[in-house]
mmCIF file of C-alpha atoms in Angstrom:
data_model
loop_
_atom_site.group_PDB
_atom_site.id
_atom_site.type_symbol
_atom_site.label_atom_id
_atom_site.label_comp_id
_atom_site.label_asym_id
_atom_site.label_seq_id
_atom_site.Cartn_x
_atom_site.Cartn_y
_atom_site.Cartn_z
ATOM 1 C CA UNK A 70 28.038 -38.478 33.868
ATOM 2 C CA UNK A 71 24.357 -38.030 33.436
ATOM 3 C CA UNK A 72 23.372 -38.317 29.898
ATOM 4 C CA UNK A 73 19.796 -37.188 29.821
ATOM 5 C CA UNK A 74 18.695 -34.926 32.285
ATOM 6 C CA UNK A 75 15.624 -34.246 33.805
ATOM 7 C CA UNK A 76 14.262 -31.496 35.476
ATOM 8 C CA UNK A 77 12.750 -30.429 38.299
ATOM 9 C CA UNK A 78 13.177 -33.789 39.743
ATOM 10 C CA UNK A 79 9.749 -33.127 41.240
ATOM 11 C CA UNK A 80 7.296 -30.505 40.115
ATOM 12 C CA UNK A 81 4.236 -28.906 41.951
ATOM 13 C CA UNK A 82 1.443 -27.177 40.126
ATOM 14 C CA UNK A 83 -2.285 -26.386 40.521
ATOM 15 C CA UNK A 84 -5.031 -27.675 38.733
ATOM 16 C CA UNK A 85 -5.460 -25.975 35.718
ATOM 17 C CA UNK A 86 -2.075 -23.663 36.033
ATOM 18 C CA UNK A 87 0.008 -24.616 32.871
ATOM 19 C CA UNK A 88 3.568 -26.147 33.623
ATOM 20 C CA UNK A 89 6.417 -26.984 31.692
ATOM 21 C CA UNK A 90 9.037 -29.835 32.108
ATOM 22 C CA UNK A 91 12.324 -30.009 30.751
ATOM 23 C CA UNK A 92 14.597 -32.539 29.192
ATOM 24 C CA UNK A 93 18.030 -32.262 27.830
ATOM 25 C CA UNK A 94 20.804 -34.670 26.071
ATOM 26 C CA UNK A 95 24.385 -34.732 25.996
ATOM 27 C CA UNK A 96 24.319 -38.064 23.907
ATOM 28 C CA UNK A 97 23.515 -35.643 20.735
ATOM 29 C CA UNK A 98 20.617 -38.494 19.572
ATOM 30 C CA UNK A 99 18.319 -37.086 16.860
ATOM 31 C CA UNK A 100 14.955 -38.792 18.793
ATOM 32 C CA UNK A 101 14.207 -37.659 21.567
ATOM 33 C CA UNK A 102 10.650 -39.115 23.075
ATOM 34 C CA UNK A 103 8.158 -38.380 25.898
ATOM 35 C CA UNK A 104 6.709 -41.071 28.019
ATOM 36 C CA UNK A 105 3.870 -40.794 30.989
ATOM 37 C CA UNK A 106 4.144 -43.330 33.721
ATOM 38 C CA UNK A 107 1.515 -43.590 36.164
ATOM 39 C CA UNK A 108 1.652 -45.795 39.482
ATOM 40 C CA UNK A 109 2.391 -49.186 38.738
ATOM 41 C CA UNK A 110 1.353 -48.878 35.267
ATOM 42 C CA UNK A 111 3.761 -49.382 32.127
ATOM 43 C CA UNK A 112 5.314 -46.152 30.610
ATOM 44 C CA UNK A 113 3.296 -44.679 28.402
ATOM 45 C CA UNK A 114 4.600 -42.746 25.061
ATOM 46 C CA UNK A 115 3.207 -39.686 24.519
ATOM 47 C CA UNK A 116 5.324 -38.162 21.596
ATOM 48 C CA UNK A 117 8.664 -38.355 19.697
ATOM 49 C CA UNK A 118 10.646 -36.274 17.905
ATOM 50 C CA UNK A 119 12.902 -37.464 15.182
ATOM 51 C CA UNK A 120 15.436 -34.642 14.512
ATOM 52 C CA UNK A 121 12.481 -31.477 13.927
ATOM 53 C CA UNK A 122 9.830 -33.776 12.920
ATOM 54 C CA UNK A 123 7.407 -34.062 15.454
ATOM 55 C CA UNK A 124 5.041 -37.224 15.878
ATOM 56 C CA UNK A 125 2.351 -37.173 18.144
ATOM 57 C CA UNK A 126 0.343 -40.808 19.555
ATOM 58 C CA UNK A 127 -2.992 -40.981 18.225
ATOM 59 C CA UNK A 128 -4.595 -40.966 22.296
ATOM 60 C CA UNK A 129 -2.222 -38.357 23.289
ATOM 61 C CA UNK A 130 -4.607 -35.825 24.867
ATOM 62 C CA UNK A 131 -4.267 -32.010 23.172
ATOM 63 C CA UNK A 132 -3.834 -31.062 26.309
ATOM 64 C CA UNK A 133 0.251 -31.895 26.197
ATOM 65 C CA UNK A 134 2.475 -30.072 23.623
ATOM 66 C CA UNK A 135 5.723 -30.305 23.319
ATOM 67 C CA UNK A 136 8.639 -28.231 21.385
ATOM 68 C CA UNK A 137 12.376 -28.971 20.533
ATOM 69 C CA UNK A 138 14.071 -26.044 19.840
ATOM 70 C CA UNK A 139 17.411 -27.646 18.551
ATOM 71 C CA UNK A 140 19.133 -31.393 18.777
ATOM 72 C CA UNK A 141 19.739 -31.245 22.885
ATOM 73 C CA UNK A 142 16.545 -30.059 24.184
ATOM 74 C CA UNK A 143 12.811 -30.718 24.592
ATOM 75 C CA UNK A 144 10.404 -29.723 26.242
ATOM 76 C CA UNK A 145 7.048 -31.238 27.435
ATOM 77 C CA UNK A 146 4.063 -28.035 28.181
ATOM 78 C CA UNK A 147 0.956 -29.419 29.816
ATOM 79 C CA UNK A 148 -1.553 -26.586 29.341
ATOM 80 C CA UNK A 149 -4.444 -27.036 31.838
ATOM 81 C CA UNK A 150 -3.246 -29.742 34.337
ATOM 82 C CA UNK A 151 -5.622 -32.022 35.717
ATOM 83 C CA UNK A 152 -6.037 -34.237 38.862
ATOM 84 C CA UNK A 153 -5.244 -37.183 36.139
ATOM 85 C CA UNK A 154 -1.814 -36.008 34.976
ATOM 86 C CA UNK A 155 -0.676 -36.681 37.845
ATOM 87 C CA UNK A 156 2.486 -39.216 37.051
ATOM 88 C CA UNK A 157 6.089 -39.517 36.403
ATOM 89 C CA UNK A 158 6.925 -37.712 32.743
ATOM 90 C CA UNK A 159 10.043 -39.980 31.710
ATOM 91 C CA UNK A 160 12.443 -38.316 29.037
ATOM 92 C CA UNK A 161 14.440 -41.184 26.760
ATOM 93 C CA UNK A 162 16.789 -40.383 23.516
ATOM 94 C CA UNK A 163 18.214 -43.037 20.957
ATOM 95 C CA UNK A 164 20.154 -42.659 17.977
ATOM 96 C CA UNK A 165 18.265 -45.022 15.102
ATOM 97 C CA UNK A 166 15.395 -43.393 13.114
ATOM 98 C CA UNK A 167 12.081 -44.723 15.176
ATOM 99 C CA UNK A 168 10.152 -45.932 12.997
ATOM 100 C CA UNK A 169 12.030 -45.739 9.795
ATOM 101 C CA UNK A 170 13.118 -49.134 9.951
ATOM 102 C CA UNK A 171 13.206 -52.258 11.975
ATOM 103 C CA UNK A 172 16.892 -51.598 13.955
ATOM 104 C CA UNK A 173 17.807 -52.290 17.133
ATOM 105 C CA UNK A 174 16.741 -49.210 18.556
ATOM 106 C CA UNK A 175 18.060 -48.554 22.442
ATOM 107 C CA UNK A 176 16.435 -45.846 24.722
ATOM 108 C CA UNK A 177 18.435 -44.110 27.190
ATOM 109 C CA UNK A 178 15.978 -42.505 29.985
ATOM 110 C CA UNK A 179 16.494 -39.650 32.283
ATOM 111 C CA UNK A 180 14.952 -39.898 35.850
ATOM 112 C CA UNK A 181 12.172 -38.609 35.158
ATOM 113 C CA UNK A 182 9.851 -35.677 36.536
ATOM 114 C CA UNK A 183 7.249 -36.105 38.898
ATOM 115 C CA UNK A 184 4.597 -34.151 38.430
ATOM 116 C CA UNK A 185 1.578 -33.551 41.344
ATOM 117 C CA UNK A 186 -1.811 -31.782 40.443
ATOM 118 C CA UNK A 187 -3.108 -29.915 43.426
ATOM 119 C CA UNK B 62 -3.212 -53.618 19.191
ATOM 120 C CA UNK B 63 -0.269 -55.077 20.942
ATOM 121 C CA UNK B 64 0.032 -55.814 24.478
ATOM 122 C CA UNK B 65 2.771 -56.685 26.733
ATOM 123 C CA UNK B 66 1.603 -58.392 30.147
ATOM 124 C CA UNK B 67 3.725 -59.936 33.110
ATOM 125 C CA UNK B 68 3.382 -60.792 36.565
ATOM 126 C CA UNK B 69 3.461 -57.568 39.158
ATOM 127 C CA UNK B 70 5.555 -59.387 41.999
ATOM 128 C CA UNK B 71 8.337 -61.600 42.385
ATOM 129 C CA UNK B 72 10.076 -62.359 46.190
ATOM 130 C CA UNK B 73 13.671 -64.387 46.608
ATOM 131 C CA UNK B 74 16.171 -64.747 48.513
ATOM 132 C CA UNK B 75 19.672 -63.209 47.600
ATOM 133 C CA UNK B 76 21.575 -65.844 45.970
ATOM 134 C CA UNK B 77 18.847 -67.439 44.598
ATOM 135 C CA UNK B 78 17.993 -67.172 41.123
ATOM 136 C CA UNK B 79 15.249 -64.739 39.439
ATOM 137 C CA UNK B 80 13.108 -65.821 36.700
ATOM 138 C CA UNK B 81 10.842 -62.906 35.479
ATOM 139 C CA UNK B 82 8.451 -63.637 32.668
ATOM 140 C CA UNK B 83 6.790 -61.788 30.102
ATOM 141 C CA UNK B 84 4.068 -62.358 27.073
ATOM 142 C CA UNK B 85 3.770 -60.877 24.126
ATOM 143 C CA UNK B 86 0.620 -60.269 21.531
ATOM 144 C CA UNK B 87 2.626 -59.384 18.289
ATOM 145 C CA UNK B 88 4.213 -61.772 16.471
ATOM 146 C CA UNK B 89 5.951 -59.463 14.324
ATOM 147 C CA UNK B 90 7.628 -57.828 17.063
ATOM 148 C CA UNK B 91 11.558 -57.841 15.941
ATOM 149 C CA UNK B 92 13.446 -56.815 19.373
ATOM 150 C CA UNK B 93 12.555 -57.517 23.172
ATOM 151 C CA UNK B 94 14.188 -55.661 25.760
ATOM 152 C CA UNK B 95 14.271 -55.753 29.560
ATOM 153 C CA UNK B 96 14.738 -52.723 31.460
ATOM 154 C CA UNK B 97 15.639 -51.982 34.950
ATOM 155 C CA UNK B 98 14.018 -49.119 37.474
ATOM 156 C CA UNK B 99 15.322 -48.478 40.424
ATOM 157 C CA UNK B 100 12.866 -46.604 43.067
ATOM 158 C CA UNK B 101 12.759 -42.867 41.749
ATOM 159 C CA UNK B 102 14.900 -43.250 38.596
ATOM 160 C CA UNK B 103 14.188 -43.523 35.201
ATOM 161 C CA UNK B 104 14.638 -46.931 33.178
ATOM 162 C CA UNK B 105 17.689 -48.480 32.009
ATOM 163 C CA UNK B 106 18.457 -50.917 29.495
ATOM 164 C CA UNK B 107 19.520 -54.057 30.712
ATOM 165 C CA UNK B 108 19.560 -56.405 27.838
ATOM 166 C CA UNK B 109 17.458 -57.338 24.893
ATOM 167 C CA UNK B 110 16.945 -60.157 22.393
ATOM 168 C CA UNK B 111 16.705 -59.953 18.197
ATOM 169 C CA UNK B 112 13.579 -62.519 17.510
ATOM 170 C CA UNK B 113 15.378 -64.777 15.196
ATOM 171 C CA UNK B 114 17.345 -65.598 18.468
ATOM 172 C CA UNK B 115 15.926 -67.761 21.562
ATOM 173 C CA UNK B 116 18.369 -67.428 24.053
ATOM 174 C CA UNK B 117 21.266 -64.862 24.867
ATOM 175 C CA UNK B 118 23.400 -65.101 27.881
ATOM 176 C CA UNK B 119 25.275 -61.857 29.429
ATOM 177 C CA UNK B 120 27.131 -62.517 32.809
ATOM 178 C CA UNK B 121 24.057 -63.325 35.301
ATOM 179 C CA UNK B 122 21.811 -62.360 33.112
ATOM 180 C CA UNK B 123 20.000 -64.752 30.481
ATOM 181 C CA UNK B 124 17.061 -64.362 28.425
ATOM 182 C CA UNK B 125 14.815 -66.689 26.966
ATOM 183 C CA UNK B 126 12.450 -66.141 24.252
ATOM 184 C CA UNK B 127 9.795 -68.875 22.750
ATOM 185 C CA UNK B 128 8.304 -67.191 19.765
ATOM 186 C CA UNK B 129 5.888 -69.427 19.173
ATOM 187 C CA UNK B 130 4.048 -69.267 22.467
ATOM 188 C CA UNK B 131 5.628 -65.057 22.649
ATOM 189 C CA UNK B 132 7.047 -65.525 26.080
ATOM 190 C CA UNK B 133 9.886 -64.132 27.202
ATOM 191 C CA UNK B 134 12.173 -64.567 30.430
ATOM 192 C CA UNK B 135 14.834 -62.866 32.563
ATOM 193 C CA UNK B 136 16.893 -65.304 34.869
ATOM 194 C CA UNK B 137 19.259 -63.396 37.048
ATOM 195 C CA UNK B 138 21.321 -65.533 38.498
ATOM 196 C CA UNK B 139 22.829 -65.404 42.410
ATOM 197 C CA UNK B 140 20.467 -62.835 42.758
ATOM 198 C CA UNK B 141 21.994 -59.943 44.666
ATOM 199 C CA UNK B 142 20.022 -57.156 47.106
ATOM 200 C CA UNK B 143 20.626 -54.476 44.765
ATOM 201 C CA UNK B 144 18.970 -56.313 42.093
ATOM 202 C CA UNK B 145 15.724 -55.245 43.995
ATOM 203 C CA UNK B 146 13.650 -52.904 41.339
ATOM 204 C CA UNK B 147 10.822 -53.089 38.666
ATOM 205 C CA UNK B 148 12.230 -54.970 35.837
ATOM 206 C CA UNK B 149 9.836 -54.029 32.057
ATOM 207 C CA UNK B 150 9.754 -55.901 29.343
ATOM 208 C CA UNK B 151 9.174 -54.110 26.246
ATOM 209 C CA UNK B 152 8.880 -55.088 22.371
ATOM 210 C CA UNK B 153 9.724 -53.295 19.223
ATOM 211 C CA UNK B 154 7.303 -53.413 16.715
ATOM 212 C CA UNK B 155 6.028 -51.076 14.089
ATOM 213 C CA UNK B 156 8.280 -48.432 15.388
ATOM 214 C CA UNK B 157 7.060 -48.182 18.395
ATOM 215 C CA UNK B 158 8.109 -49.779 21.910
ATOM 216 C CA UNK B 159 5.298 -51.012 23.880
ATOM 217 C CA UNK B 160 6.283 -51.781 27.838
ATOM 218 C CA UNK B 161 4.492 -54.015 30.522
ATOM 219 C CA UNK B 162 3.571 -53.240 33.895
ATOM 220 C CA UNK B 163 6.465 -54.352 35.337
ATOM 221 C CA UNK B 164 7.549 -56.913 38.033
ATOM 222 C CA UNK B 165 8.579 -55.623 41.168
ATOM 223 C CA UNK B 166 11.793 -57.999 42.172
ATOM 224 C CA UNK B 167 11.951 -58.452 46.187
ATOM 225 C CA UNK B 168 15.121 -59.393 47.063
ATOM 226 C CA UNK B 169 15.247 -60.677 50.777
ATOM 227 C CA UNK B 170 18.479 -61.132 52.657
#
């Protein structure tokens, strides 16, 4: 039973055309996080959400948003795609407040979205 | 800030065993993790070690850690063909979970 799903699996848009990729949970986790993962480079995080409360990373580009409108969704909006945002978006969830304390925190991780730039 | 390296490729031959290593900057780092990708899919969580601990076994897996030189292993033992992926090592620190590159794991019949 897939727990956090991705989709599209693969996603097409033009340079410059905003797109928007979708993630959703069934594990009902209050974090939910974005993660970039270029070609044989280490995932990336771009953002988290713990329950509403958003937290961006400090070299996340303004160019990516992202929204959560309640505990099984989020969403990641890239608003002028470039040539470089060209990568796999991974999704992941866990259960522990990020950040809050030093727990054991475990990420579960869709299958990601890849995204091409034309 | 902290920084996770390993080595990009490792090639054996099924049955053989696996070690995959990993180094660390942070010494506060409290967890390590490895996790597993399979070609196309997203990561999964394997194992991962609490840094007051230096080794923990589970079945064929069995992790190493040396805190004091912040190297970490993965030894899959009897390796098996559909161990073949891109194994990460990750730490926890300051909230945040910082991955490697990732090994890619060749297993050859």
């Amino acid at each position: 039973d897939a727990m956090v799903i991705q989709n599209p699996r693969y996603q097409v848009t033009q340079f410059g055309k905003p797109v928007t990729l979708s993630c959703s949970q069934t594990l009902n986790h209050n974090v939910m996080y974005w993660y970039q993962q270029k070609s044989s480079q280490a995932p990336k995080l771009l953002f988290h959400y713990y329950d509403k409360d958003f937290n961006n990373e400090a070299d996340t580009p303004d160019n990516f948003q992202s929204r959560r409108p309640n505990t099984s969704f989020c969403f990641l909006d890239i608003r002028s795609p470039g040539l470089g945002d060209a990568a796999m978006y991974l999704c992941a969830t866990s259960s522990v407040g990020f950040g809050r304390k030093a727990t054991n925190e475990k990420l579960f991780f869709g299958s990601g979205t890849q995204l091409s730039v034309l | 800030g902290e920084d996770v390296e390993q080595s990009l490729f490792l090639s054996v031959r099924e049955g053989d065993s696996s070690v995959i290593n990993c180094t660390y900057t942070d010494s506060s780092s409290t967890y390590l993790y490895w996790y597993k990708q399979e070609p196309g899919a997203g990561l999964q969580l394997l194992t991962y070690i609490f840094s007051n601990m230096d080794m923990k076994q589970d079945q064929r897996l069995t992790v190493l850690l040396n805190k004091k030189d912040k190297h970490l292993s993965l030894r899959i033992a009897d390796t098996q063909t559909g161990d073949s992926a891109i194994y990460f090592c990750a730490s926890r620190n300051a909230g945040k979970l910082i991955f490697g590159q990732g090994t890619t794991l060749q297993v050859k019949p």
